[in-house]
Amino acid sequence: MIQLLKNIALTAGTVSEHLTESPFVLFLQVLRRLPSRIVRPLARFVAKLAPNSARPLFLLASHAAGDTAGLTRRFEHGVRAGLEGDRARKAAEVAIAAGQPAWADVFLPLAAGATRTPATLARRKWYDGDMSGAVVVLAGERGGMAKQRQRLESEVRVFQGWRPSLTASAVKAQPRRVLHLLTNSVPHTGSGYARRSHSILTAQQDAGWEAMAVTRLGYPVQIGAVTARQHDVVDGVRYERLLPARMKPSMDGRLQQQAEGILTLARDFRPSILHTTTHFVNGLVAREVANALDVPWAYEVRGQLADTWASTRGEEARGSERYKLFTEREADVMQSADLVVTLGESMKHNIVAMGVPDNKILICPNAVGGAYLEEPLDHSEARLALGLDPNGLYIGTVSSLVDYEGLDDLVTAFALLAPRLPQLKLVLVGDGTAAPALQDQVRRLGLSERTIFTGRVPPEQARLHHLALDIFVVPRKDLAVTRAVTPLKPVEALACGRPVVASNLAALREIVHDGVNGRVANAEDPGGLAEVLYELLDDEGLRKRLGAAGRQEVLATRTWQANAQAYIRAYENLGV
């Protein structure tokens, strides 16, 4: 009961903070947490009530419905109607929240003189990565905007190299104990990040180590799990939570709070090593806790998050203050860690370029375990279990539905194939910010009856969808982040004995070998992708041969059990 009251207080504080500073962002975040089968029809219904209105409710409804053309039409109508003052400012706020900064630039001059325009202008600069510029805009402001400035100033300090401060408190470390610091975890989050973490912890325990994890401050209450407990135990792995009734208002204050909470837990657990993951704020905390305990620590680089941030803003974002500081902090954390772990050769190459010695880097690729090691079901069994036509022809993917995954190119390729293959269907498993636009694209192409959007599914359902597909597709865009980062899902598809068609990018070629276990096609070329898919769809024997080769290779080289042994050898080389 006490924890529940703390959680309610924490939730109230988080909601209050967002309502004061960025209510439209909060509104969209809440919608993204709700089932898409409810949100999107409701959003379309609301949008139809006032087809040309530029009021915030209807702007947000068009965005939540994935009606990009409708949102643009409303912005245009707002300009023609002479929107000004606070109404123009609110339109700019929605534009920023919807990822349409160009429209914010149209409305902000019309909002001159409105009381809260500096707050919106600061958010616009922050969106571009102009962190210091955003702080300057809020200089001298009072009330809520003063709090906004203080919060942004604290984030700038962290990006400029601030570190938590802890008193040394070494304890006698227990051998074969590892404490993981994670951003999120099962059972509250089912992402690839959470599943990889759980697989590593489980495999380390199976190998005779005692592995425990602690998640970031405020998680999972801050993602809506108000009834969360102080700890969860999943498959024998213990996940500790840091859930105070109140979090400090600043980013550096919260990281200090988090570091102190982890140090308290660590003094009881007495690990011989700490292990954390990107991004760098986890490394800032893990480094200071490890120093206080006088034990080594490992930093696992699972992505290039500065590039992920820049991928949604255009190439100019890579020249921004935020991108520069982000990459500097990542390099600083990597260089100071005792061990750096990453997913593949492409990422290792980039880490070495950031000044990390080659001999300090361990590659532990995305891998499989559990049910993926069992003999795969055939297509018809998996399809019957999912309620699909056992005699159909299916292409698709299991993925986060975000722009850099290139799923709009897959939909376009599917539209090119659909007339030639009347039995072909497209399955998109997952959810994300690109989902509304993808559904709108499918609707405009007249393919709604042949496309299945499942939304988020539990892991066992994800595996069934892998098994139901004739071809698993990874149509990633050609971006800095996708050229380096290797995803987990195609590895799972190969373990299921299904061929993979992927964009011809260095990171994906580490997984998909053209003509051996799948095919590659040029990124952002839907016509070329359609032709590669057609060749495979037209040759069942080839699909089977590629799928069998893929499963054989994954079982030989990519299992969590093998990874656990590699982790342990690397820990032991540190004297643990």
Coordinates of C-alpha atoms in Angstrom, one line a residue:
M1 CA 0.0 0.0 0.0
I2 CA 2.8 2.4 0.9
Q3 CA 4.5 1.8 -2.5
L4 CA 1.2 2.3 -4.3
L5 CA 0.8 5.7 -2.6
K6 CA 4.3 6.6 -3.6
N7 CA 3.5 5.6 -7.2
I8 CA 0.4 7.7 -7.2
A9 CA 2.4 10.7 -6.0
L10 CA 5.1 10.1 -8.6
T11 CA 2.5 9.8 -11.3
A12 CA 0.8 13.0 -10.2
G13 CA 4.1 14.8 -10.2
T14 CA 5.0 13.6 -13.7
V15 CA 1.6 14.6 -15.1
S16 CA 1.7 18.0 -13.4
E17 CA 5.1 18.7 -14.9
H18 CA 4.0 17.8 -18.4
L19 CA 0.7 19.7 -18.1
T20 CA 2.6 22.8 -17.1
E21 CA 5.4 22.6 -19.7
S22 CA 4.2 20.5 -22.7
P23 CA 0.6 19.4 -22.5
F24 CA 0.3 18.4 -26.2
V25 CA 3.3 16.1 -26.0
L26 CA 1.8 14.5 -22.9
F27 CA -1.5 14.1 -24.8
L28 CA 0.3 12.3 -27.7
Q29 CA 2.3 10.1 -25.3
V30 CA -0.9 9.0 -23.6
L31 CA -2.5 8.1 -26.9
R32 CA 0.6 6.1 -27.9
R33 CA 0.2 4.0 -24.8
L34 CA -3.4 3.1 -25.6
P35 CA -4.4 0.3 -28.0
S36 CA -4.2 1.6 -31.6
R37 CA -7.4 -0.3 -32.5
I38 CA -9.2 2.2 -30.2
V39 CA -7.2 5.4 -30.6
R40 CA -7.1 5.6 -34.4
P41 CA -10.8 5.1 -35.1
L42 CA -11.7 7.5 -32.3
A43 CA -9.2 10.1 -33.7
R44 CA -10.7 9.8 -37.2
F45 CA -14.2 10.3 -35.7
V46 CA -13.1 13.4 -33.9
A47 CA -11.3 14.8 -36.9
K48 CA -14.4 14.5 -39.0
L49 CA -16.4 16.6 -36.6
A50 CA -14.6 19.8 -37.9
P51 CA -12.7 19.0 -41.1
N52 CA -11.0 22.4 -41.5
S53 CA -10.6 23.5 -37.9
A54 CA -7.1 24.5 -36.7
R55 CA -7.9 24.2 -33.1
P56 CA -5.5 22.0 -31.1
L57 CA -7.9 19.2 -30.5
F58 CA -8.6 18.7 -34.2
L59 CA -5.0 19.1 -35.2
L60 CA -4.0 16.4 -32.7
A61 CA -6.9 14.2 -33.9
S62 CA -5.6 14.4 -37.5
H63 CA -2.1 13.5 -36.4
A64 CA -3.2 10.6 -34.1
A65 CA -5.3 9.3 -37.1
G66 CA -2.2 9.3 -39.3
D67 CA -3.9 11.7 -41.7
T68 CA -0.8 13.8 -42.7
A69 CA -2.6 15.4 -45.6
G70 CA -5.5 16.4 -43.3
L71 CA -3.1 17.9 -40.7
T72 CA -1.4 19.9 -43.5
R73 CA -4.9 21.1 -44.7
R74 CA -5.7 22.3 -41.2
F75 CA -2.4 24.2 -40.9
E76 CA -3.1 25.8 -44.3
H77 CA -6.6 26.8 -43.2
G78 CA -5.2 28.2 -39.9
V79 CA -2.9 30.5 -42.0
R80 CA -5.7 31.6 -44.3
A81 CA -8.0 32.3 -41.3
G82 CA -5.4 34.7 -39.9
L83 CA -4.5 32.7 -36.8
E84 CA -2.5 34.8 -34.4
G85 CA -1.5 35.3 -30.8
D86 CA -2.0 32.3 -28.5
R87 CA -4.0 30.4 -31.0
A88 CA -1.0 30.5 -33.4
R89 CA 1.3 29.5 -30.6
K90 CA -0.8 26.4 -29.8
A91 CA -0.7 25.5 -33.5
A92 CA 3.1 25.8 -33.4
E93 CA 3.2 23.6 -30.3
V94 CA 1.2 20.9 -32.0
A95 CA 3.4 21.1 -35.1
I96 CA 6.5 20.5 -32.9
A97 CA 4.9 17.6 -31.1
A98 CA 3.9 16.1 -34.4
G99 CA 7.4 16.4 -35.8
Q100 CA 6.5 19.1 -38.3
P101 CA 8.9 22.0 -37.3
A102 CA 8.4 23.8 -40.7
W103 CA 4.8 24.6 -39.7
A104 CA 6.0 25.7 -36.3
D105 CA 8.2 28.2 -38.1
V106 CA 5.2 29.5 -40.0
F107 CA 3.1 30.0 -36.8
L108 CA 5.7 31.3 -34.4
P109 CA 6.0 34.8 -36.0
L110 CA 2.2 35.0 -35.9
A111 CA 2.3 34.2 -32.1
A112 CA 4.5 37.2 -31.3
G113 CA 3.3 38.9 -28.1
A114 CA 1.5 35.9 -26.7
T115 CA 2.5 35.4 -23.1
R116 CA 3.9 31.9 -23.5
T117 CA 5.5 32.3 -26.9
P118 CA 9.1 32.1 -25.4
A119 CA 8.3 28.6 -24.1
T120 CA 7.3 27.5 -27.6
L121 CA 10.2 29.1 -29.2
A122 CA 12.5 27.4 -26.7
R123 CA 11.0 24.1 -27.6
R124 CA 11.5 24.8 -31.3
K125 CA 15.2 25.5 -30.7
W126 CA 15.5 22.4 -28.5
Y127 CA 13.9 20.3 -31.3
D128 CA 16.8 21.4 -33.6
G129 CA 19.4 20.6 -31.0
D130 CA 20.2 24.2 -30.2
M131 CA 20.3 23.6 -26.5
S132 CA 22.0 26.8 -25.4
G133 CA 19.8 28.8 -27.7
A134 CA 16.7 27.4 -26.0
V135 CA 18.0 28.4 -22.6
V136 CA 18.7 32.0 -23.8
V137 CA 15.2 32.4 -25.1
L138 CA 13.8 31.8 -21.6
A139 CA 16.2 34.2 -19.8
G140 CA 14.4 36.5 -17.5
E141 CA 11.0 34.7 -17.7
R142 CA 9.1 33.8 -14.6
G143 CA 6.8 31.1 -13.3
G144 CA 6.4 28.0 -15.4
M145 CA 8.8 29.3 -18.0
A146 CA 11.5 29.9 -15.3
K147 CA 11.1 26.2 -14.3
Q148 CA 11.4 25.2 -18.0
R149 CA 14.6 27.2 -18.2
Q150 CA 16.0 25.5 -15.1
R151 CA 15.2 22.1 -16.4
L152 CA 16.8 22.8 -19.8
E153 CA 19.9 24.3 -18.0
S154 CA 20.3 21.1 -16.0
E155 CA 20.1 18.9 -19.1
V156 CA 22.8 21.1 -20.8
R157 CA 25.0 20.6 -17.7
V158 CA 24.7 16.8 -18.1
F159 CA 25.5 17.0 -21.8
Q160 CA 28.5 19.2 -21.0
G161 CA 30.0 16.6 -18.7
W162 CA 28.4 16.9 -15.3
R163 CA 29.0 13.8 -13.1
P164 CA 27.2 12.4 -10.0
S165 CA 29.0 12.7 -6.7
L166 CA 29.2 9.7 -4.5
T167 CA 31.2 8.9 -1.3
A168 CA 33.6 5.9 -1.7
S169 CA 32.1 3.0 0.2
A170 CA 33.9 -0.1 -0.9
V171 CA 32.4 -3.4 0.2
K172 CA 33.8 -7.0 -0.1
A173 CA 32.6 -8.0 -3.6
Q174 CA 31.1 -11.4 -4.0
P175 CA 32.6 -13.5 -6.8
R176 CA 30.4 -14.3 -9.8
R177 CA 27.8 -11.5 -9.1
V178 CA 26.9 -8.9 -11.7
L179 CA 24.6 -6.0 -11.3
H180 CA 23.0 -4.6 -14.5
L181 CA 21.7 -1.0 -14.8
L182 CA 18.9 -0.9 -17.4
T183 CA 16.8 1.8 -19.0
N184 CA 13.7 -0.5 -19.0
S185 CA 12.9 -4.2 -18.7
V186 CA 10.4 -7.0 -18.8
P187 CA 7.6 -7.5 -17.7
H188 CA 6.6 -3.9 -18.2
T189 CA 8.4 -3.4 -21.6
G190 CA 8.6 -5.9 -24.4
S191 CA 11.0 -4.1 -26.7
G192 CA 14.1 -5.7 -28.3
Y193 CA 16.2 -3.9 -25.7
A194 CA 14.3 -5.4 -22.8
R195 CA 14.3 -8.9 -24.3
R196 CA 18.0 -8.8 -25.1
S197 CA 18.7 -7.7 -21.5
H198 CA 16.5 -10.5 -20.1
S199 CA 18.2 -13.1 -22.3
I200 CA 21.6 -12.0 -21.1
L201 CA 20.6 -12.1 -17.4
T202 CA 19.0 -15.5 -17.8
A203 CA 21.9 -17.0 -19.6
Q204 CA 24.4 -15.6 -17.1
Q205 CA 22.4 -17.2 -14.3
D206 CA 22.2 -20.5 -16.2
A207 CA 26.0 -20.3 -16.4
G208 CA 26.4 -20.1 -12.7
W209 CA 26.5 -16.4 -12.1
E210 CA 24.1 -14.4 -9.8
A211 CA 22.7 -11.7 -12.0
M212 CA 20.4 -8.8 -10.8
A213 CA 19.1 -5.7 -12.6
V214 CA 18.0 -2.3 -11.5
T215 CA 16.1 0.0 -13.8
R216 CA 16.3 3.8 -14.2
L217 CA 14.7 6.2 -11.6
G218 CA 10.9 6.3 -11.9
Y219 CA 10.5 3.4 -14.2
P220 CA 8.0 1.8 -14.8
V221 CA 5.6 4.2 -13.1
Q222 CA 6.5 6.9 -15.5
I223 CA 5.3 4.8 -18.4
G224 CA 1.9 4.3 -16.8
A225 CA 2.5 1.2 -14.5
V226 CA 1.0 2.9 -11.4
T227 CA 0.6 -0.4 -9.6
A228 CA 4.3 -1.4 -10.1
R229 CA 6.1 -3.1 -7.2
Q230 CA 9.5 -2.4 -5.7
H231 CA 10.8 -5.4 -7.5
D232 CA 9.8 -8.1 -10.1
V233 CA 11.1 -11.6 -10.5
V234 CA 10.9 -13.0 -14.1
D235 CA 12.2 -16.5 -14.9
G236 CA 14.3 -16.3 -11.7
V237 CA 15.8 -12.9 -12.5
R238 CA 15.3 -10.2 -10.0
Y239 CA 14.6 -6.6 -11.3
E240 CA 14.8 -3.9 -8.6
R241 CA 12.9 -0.5 -9.1
L242 CA 13.8 2.9 -7.9
L243 CA 10.4 4.4 -7.2
P244 CA 10.5 7.4 -4.8
A245 CA 7.3 9.5 -4.2
R246 CA 9.0 12.5 -5.7
M247 CA 11.8 12.9 -8.3
K248 CA 14.1 15.9 -8.3
P249 CA 13.0 18.5 -10.9
S250 CA 16.3 18.7 -12.7
M251 CA 18.1 16.1 -14.9
D252 CA 21.3 16.2 -12.9
G253 CA 19.3 16.1 -9.7
R254 CA 17.5 12.9 -10.8
L255 CA 20.7 11.2 -11.9
Q256 CA 22.3 12.0 -8.5
Q257 CA 19.1 10.5 -6.9
Q258 CA 19.4 7.5 -9.2
A259 CA 23.2 7.0 -8.4
E260 CA 22.6 7.1 -4.7
G261 CA 19.7 4.6 -4.9
I262 CA 21.8 2.2 -7.0
L263 CA 24.7 2.5 -4.6
T264 CA 22.5 1.6 -1.7
L265 CA 21.2 -1.5 -3.6
A266 CA 24.7 -2.4 -4.7
R267 CA 26.1 -2.3 -1.2
D268 CA 23.6 -5.0 -0.2
F269 CA 24.1 -7.1 -3.3
R270 CA 27.9 -6.7 -3.4
P271 CA 28.5 -7.3 -7.1
S272 CA 32.0 -8.0 -8.5
I273 CA 31.1 -6.0 -11.7
L274 CA 28.5 -3.5 -12.9
H275 CA 27.1 -3.7 -16.4
T276 CA 25.1 -1.0 -18.2
T277 CA 24.0 -0.1 -21.7
T278 CA 23.6 3.0 -23.9
H279 CA 22.8 5.7 -23.6
F280 CA 25.5 7.7 -21.9
V281 CA 23.5 8.8 -18.8
N282 CA 23.4 5.1 -17.7
G283 CA 27.2 5.1 -18.1
L284 CA 27.6 8.3 -16.0
V285 CA 25.7 6.7 -13.1
A286 CA 27.3 3.2 -13.5
R287 CA 30.8 4.7 -13.6
E288 CA 30.4 6.6 -10.3
V289 CA 28.8 3.7 -8.5
A290 CA 31.5 1.3 -9.7
N291 CA 34.2 3.8 -8.6
A292 CA 32.5 4.1 -5.1
L293 CA 32.5 0.3 -4.8
D294 CA 35.9 -0.1 -6.3
V295 CA 34.8 -2.7 -8.8
P296 CA 35.1 -2.7 -12.7
W297 CA 32.2 -1.8 -15.0
A298 CA 31.1 -2.7 -18.5
Y299 CA 29.3 -0.4 -21.0
E300 CA 27.3 -2.1 -23.7
V301 CA 26.8 -0.1 -26.8
R302 CA 23.5 -1.3 -28.4
G303 CA 22.9 1.7 -30.6
Q304 CA 24.1 5.0 -31.8
L305 CA 21.4 7.1 -30.1
A306 CA 22.8 10.4 -31.3
D307 CA 22.3 9.2 -34.8
T308 CA 18.9 7.8 -34.0
W309 CA 17.9 11.3 -32.7
A310 CA 19.4 12.9 -35.8
S311 CA 17.6 10.5 -38.2
T312 CA 14.2 12.1 -37.5
R313 CA 15.5 15.7 -38.1
G314 CA 17.5 15.6 -41.3
E315 CA 21.2 15.8 -42.1
E316 CA 21.7 19.3 -40.6
A317 CA 20.9 17.9 -37.1
R318 CA 24.3 16.2 -37.2
G319 CA 25.9 19.6 -37.0
S320 CA 23.9 20.7 -34.0
E321 CA 25.1 21.4 -30.4
R322 CA 23.1 18.4 -29.1
Y323 CA 24.6 16.0 -31.6
K324 CA 28.1 17.2 -30.9
L325 CA 27.7 17.0 -27.1
F326 CA 25.9 13.7 -27.3
T327 CA 28.7 12.0 -29.3
E328 CA 31.3 13.5 -26.9
R329 CA 29.6 12.1 -23.9
E330 CA 29.2 8.7 -25.5
A331 CA 33.0 8.7 -26.3
D332 CA 33.9 9.8 -22.8
V333 CA 31.8 7.0 -21.2
M334 CA 33.2 4.3 -23.6
Q335 CA 36.8 5.4 -23.0
S336 CA 36.4 5.3 -19.3
A337 CA 34.7 1.9 -19.1
D338 CA 36.8 -1.2 -18.2
L339 CA 35.0 -3.2 -20.9
V340 CA 32.9 -2.1 -24.0
V341 CA 30.5 -4.6 -25.5
T342 CA 28.7 -4.1 -28.8
L343 CA 26.6 -6.0 -31.3
G344 CA 28.7 -6.3 -34.5
E345 CA 31.7 -5.3 -36.6
S346 CA 30.1 -2.1 -38.0
M347 CA 29.5 -0.7 -34.5
K348 CA 32.9 -1.9 -33.3
H349 CA 34.5 0.1 -36.2
N350 CA 32.7 3.2 -35.1
I351 CA 33.7 2.7 -31.4
V352 CA 37.3 2.3 -32.3
A353 CA 37.1 5.5 -34.3
M354 CA 35.9 7.2 -31.0
G355 CA 39.2 6.4 -29.3
V356 CA 38.4 3.0 -27.6
P357 CA 41.2 0.5 -27.9
D358 CA 40.3 -2.6 -30.0
N359 CA 41.4 -5.0 -27.3
K360 CA 38.8 -3.5 -24.8
I361 CA 35.9 -4.2 -27.1
L362 CA 33.8 -7.5 -27.0
I363 CA 31.3 -8.3 -29.7
C364 CA 28.2 -10.1 -28.4
P365 CA 25.8 -10.2 -31.3
N366 CA 22.0 -10.4 -31.1
A367 CA 21.1 -14.0 -30.5
V368 CA 18.4 -16.5 -29.8
G369 CA 17.4 -18.9 -27.0
G370 CA 14.4 -20.6 -25.5
A371 CA 11.6 -21.6 -28.0
Y372 CA 13.7 -20.3 -30.9
L373 CA 16.0 -23.3 -30.5
E374 CA 13.1 -25.7 -30.9
E375 CA 12.3 -27.2 -34.3
P376 CA 10.1 -24.6 -36.1
L377 CA 6.4 -25.2 -36.9
D378 CA 5.5 -25.2 -40.5
H379 CA 3.7 -22.3 -42.1
S380 CA 0.2 -23.7 -41.9
E381 CA 0.4 -24.7 -38.2
A382 CA 1.6 -21.2 -37.3
R383 CA -1.1 -19.5 -39.5
L384 CA -3.9 -21.6 -38.0
A385 CA -2.7 -20.7 -34.5
L386 CA -3.0 -17.0 -35.5
G387 CA -6.3 -17.3 -37.4
L388 CA -4.6 -16.7 -40.8
D389 CA -5.3 -18.5 -44.1
P390 CA -3.0 -21.5 -44.0
N391 CA -2.8 -21.5 -47.8
G392 CA -2.0 -17.8 -48.2
L393 CA 1.3 -16.1 -49.2
Y394 CA 2.7 -13.7 -46.6
I395 CA 5.5 -11.2 -46.4
G396 CA 6.0 -8.9 -43.5
T397 CA 8.1 -7.9 -40.4
V398 CA 8.1 -7.8 -36.6
S399 CA 9.5 -4.4 -35.7
S400 CA 9.1 -1.0 -34.0
L401 CA 7.0 1.0 -36.5
V402 CA 9.3 4.0 -36.8
D403 CA 10.4 6.0 -39.8
Y404 CA 14.0 4.7 -40.1
E405 CA 12.7 1.1 -40.4
G406 CA 11.6 2.0 -44.0
L407 CA 8.2 0.3 -43.8
D408 CA 6.7 2.8 -46.1
D409 CA 9.0 1.4 -48.8
L410 CA 7.8 -2.1 -47.9
V411 CA 4.1 -1.0 -48.3
T412 CA 5.0 0.6 -51.7
A413 CA 6.7 -2.6 -52.8
F414 CA 3.7 -4.6 -51.7
A415 CA 1.5 -2.4 -53.8
L416 CA 3.6 -3.2 -56.8
L417 CA 3.4 -6.9 -56.1
A418 CA -0.3 -7.1 -55.2
P419 CA -1.7 -7.1 -58.8
R420 CA 0.8 -9.9 -59.8
L421 CA 0.2 -12.0 -56.7
P422 CA -3.5 -11.9 -55.7
Q423 CA -3.0 -14.3 -52.7
L424 CA -0.2 -12.2 -51.2
K425 CA -0.8 -10.4 -47.9
L426 CA 1.3 -8.0 -45.8
V427 CA 1.7 -8.5 -42.0
L428 CA 3.2 -5.6 -39.9
V429 CA 3.7 -6.7 -36.3
G430 CA 4.4 -4.0 -33.7
D431 CA 3.6 -0.3 -33.1
G432 CA 5.2 3.0 -33.0
T433 CA 5.1 6.6 -34.1
A434 CA 5.0 5.7 -37.9
A435 CA 2.0 3.4 -37.5
P436 CA -0.7 6.1 -38.2
A437 CA 1.0 7.2 -41.4
L438 CA 1.5 3.6 -42.5
Q439 CA -2.1 2.8 -42.0
D440 CA -3.1 5.9 -44.0
Q441 CA -0.7 4.9 -46.8
V442 CA -2.2 1.4 -46.9
R443 CA -5.7 2.9 -47.0
R444 CA -4.9 5.3 -49.8
L445 CA -3.4 2.4 -51.9
G446 CA -6.6 0.4 -51.4
L447 CA -4.7 -2.4 -49.6
S448 CA -6.5 -2.4 -46.3
E449 CA -8.2 -5.8 -46.9
R450 CA -4.8 -7.4 -47.6
T451 CA -2.7 -5.8 -44.9
I452 CA -2.7 -6.8 -41.2
F453 CA -1.6 -4.5 -38.5
T454 CA -1.4 -6.5 -35.3
G455 CA -0.2 -3.7 -32.9
R456 CA 2.1 -4.9 -30.0
V457 CA 2.0 -8.6 -29.4
P458 CA 3.6 -10.7 -26.6
P459 CA 6.8 -12.6 -27.4
E460 CA 5.2 -15.9 -28.1
Q461 CA 2.9 -14.3 -30.6
A462 CA 5.8 -12.6 -32.2
R463 CA 7.5 -15.9 -32.8
L464 CA 4.3 -17.3 -34.3
H465 CA 4.3 -14.4 -36.7
H466 CA 7.9 -15.1 -37.7
L467 CA 6.8 -18.7 -38.4
A468 CA 3.7 -17.7 -40.4
L469 CA 5.7 -15.5 -42.9
D470 CA 7.0 -16.8 -46.2
I471 CA 9.6 -14.0 -46.2
F472 CA 10.7 -11.7 -43.3
V473 CA 11.6 -8.2 -44.6
V474 CA 13.9 -5.6 -43.1
P475 CA 13.6 -2.6 -45.4
R476 CA 15.6 -0.1 -43.4
K477 CA 16.4 3.4 -44.7
D478 CA 20.0 4.3 -45.5
L479 CA 21.0 6.4 -42.5
A480 CA 24.1 6.6 -40.2
V481 CA 22.2 4.7 -37.5
T482 CA 20.9 1.9 -39.8
R483 CA 24.3 1.4 -41.5
A484 CA 25.8 0.6 -38.0
V485 CA 23.2 -1.0 -35.8
T486 CA 22.2 -4.7 -36.1
P487 CA 18.6 -5.5 -35.1
L488 CA 17.4 -8.6 -33.2
K489 CA 14.3 -9.5 -35.2
P490 CA 15.9 -10.8 -38.4
V491 CA 18.1 -13.1 -36.3
E492 CA 14.9 -14.6 -34.7
A493 CA 13.4 -14.9 -38.2
L494 CA 16.4 -16.9 -39.4
A495 CA 16.2 -19.1 -36.3
C496 CA 12.7 -19.9 -37.4
G497 CA 14.0 -21.1 -40.7
R498 CA 12.5 -18.2 -42.7
P499 CA 14.5 -16.3 -45.4
V500 CA 15.2 -12.6 -44.8
V501 CA 15.2 -9.9 -47.4
A502 CA 17.0 -6.8 -46.1
S503 CA 18.3 -3.5 -47.2
N504 CA 21.8 -3.6 -48.6
L505 CA 23.5 -1.9 -45.5
A506 CA 26.7 -3.0 -43.8
A507 CA 25.1 -3.8 -40.4
L508 CA 22.4 -6.0 -42.1
R509 CA 24.9 -7.8 -44.3
E510 CA 26.5 -9.0 -41.0
I511 CA 23.3 -11.0 -40.6
V512 CA 21.9 -11.5 -44.1
H513 CA 24.2 -13.1 -46.7
D514 CA 22.9 -12.6 -50.2
G515 CA 22.0 -15.8 -51.8
V516 CA 22.9 -17.9 -48.7
N517 CA 20.3 -17.2 -46.0
G518 CA 18.3 -14.5 -47.8
R519 CA 18.6 -11.6 -50.2
V520 CA 19.5 -8.0 -50.1
A521 CA 18.0 -5.1 -52.0
N522 CA 19.0 -1.4 -52.3
A523 CA 17.6 0.7 -49.5
E524 CA 14.9 3.2 -50.3
D525 CA 14.2 1.5 -53.7
P526 CA 10.7 0.0 -53.4
G527 CA 10.8 -1.2 -57.1
G528 CA 14.0 -3.1 -56.6
L529 CA 12.7 -4.5 -53.3
A530 CA 9.5 -5.7 -55.1
E531 CA 11.6 -7.5 -57.7
V532 CA 13.8 -9.3 -55.1
L533 CA 10.7 -10.3 -53.2
Y534 CA 8.9 -11.6 -56.4
E535 CA 11.9 -13.8 -57.3
L536 CA 11.7 -15.5 -53.8
L537 CA 7.9 -15.6 -53.7
D538 CA 8.0 -17.4 -57.1
D539 CA 10.4 -20.1 -55.9
E540 CA 9.3 -22.1 -52.8
G541 CA 12.3 -24.4 -53.1
L542 CA 14.7 -21.5 -52.9
R543 CA 12.9 -20.0 -49.9
K544 CA 13.2 -23.3 -48.1
R545 CA 16.9 -23.7 -48.9
L546 CA 17.7 -20.1 -47.7
G547 CA 15.6 -20.6 -44.6
A548 CA 17.3 -23.8 -43.6
A549 CA 20.8 -22.3 -44.1
G550 CA 19.8 -19.3 -42.0
R551 CA 18.6 -21.5 -39.1
Q552 CA 21.7 -23.7 -39.2
E553 CA 24.0 -20.6 -39.1
V554 CA 22.1 -18.9 -36.2
L555 CA 22.2 -22.1 -34.1
A556 CA 25.9 -22.5 -34.7
T557 CA 26.9 -18.9 -34.0
R558 CA 24.2 -16.8 -32.3
T559 CA 22.9 -18.2 -29.0
W560 CA 22.5 -16.5 -25.7
Q561 CA 24.3 -19.4 -24.1
A562 CA 27.4 -18.8 -26.2
N563 CA 27.1 -15.0 -25.5
A564 CA 27.0 -15.7 -21.7
Q565 CA 30.2 -17.6 -21.9
A566 CA 31.8 -14.7 -23.8
Y567 CA 30.6 -12.2 -21.2
I568 CA 32.0 -14.3 -18.4
R569 CA 35.4 -14.8 -20.0
A570 CA 35.6 -11.0 -20.5
Y571 CA 34.6 -10.3 -16.9
E572 CA 37.2 -12.8 -15.7
N573 CA 39.9 -11.0 -17.8
L574 CA 39.2 -7.9 -15.7
G575 CA 40.2 -9.9 -12.6
V576 CA 36.6 -10.5 -11.4

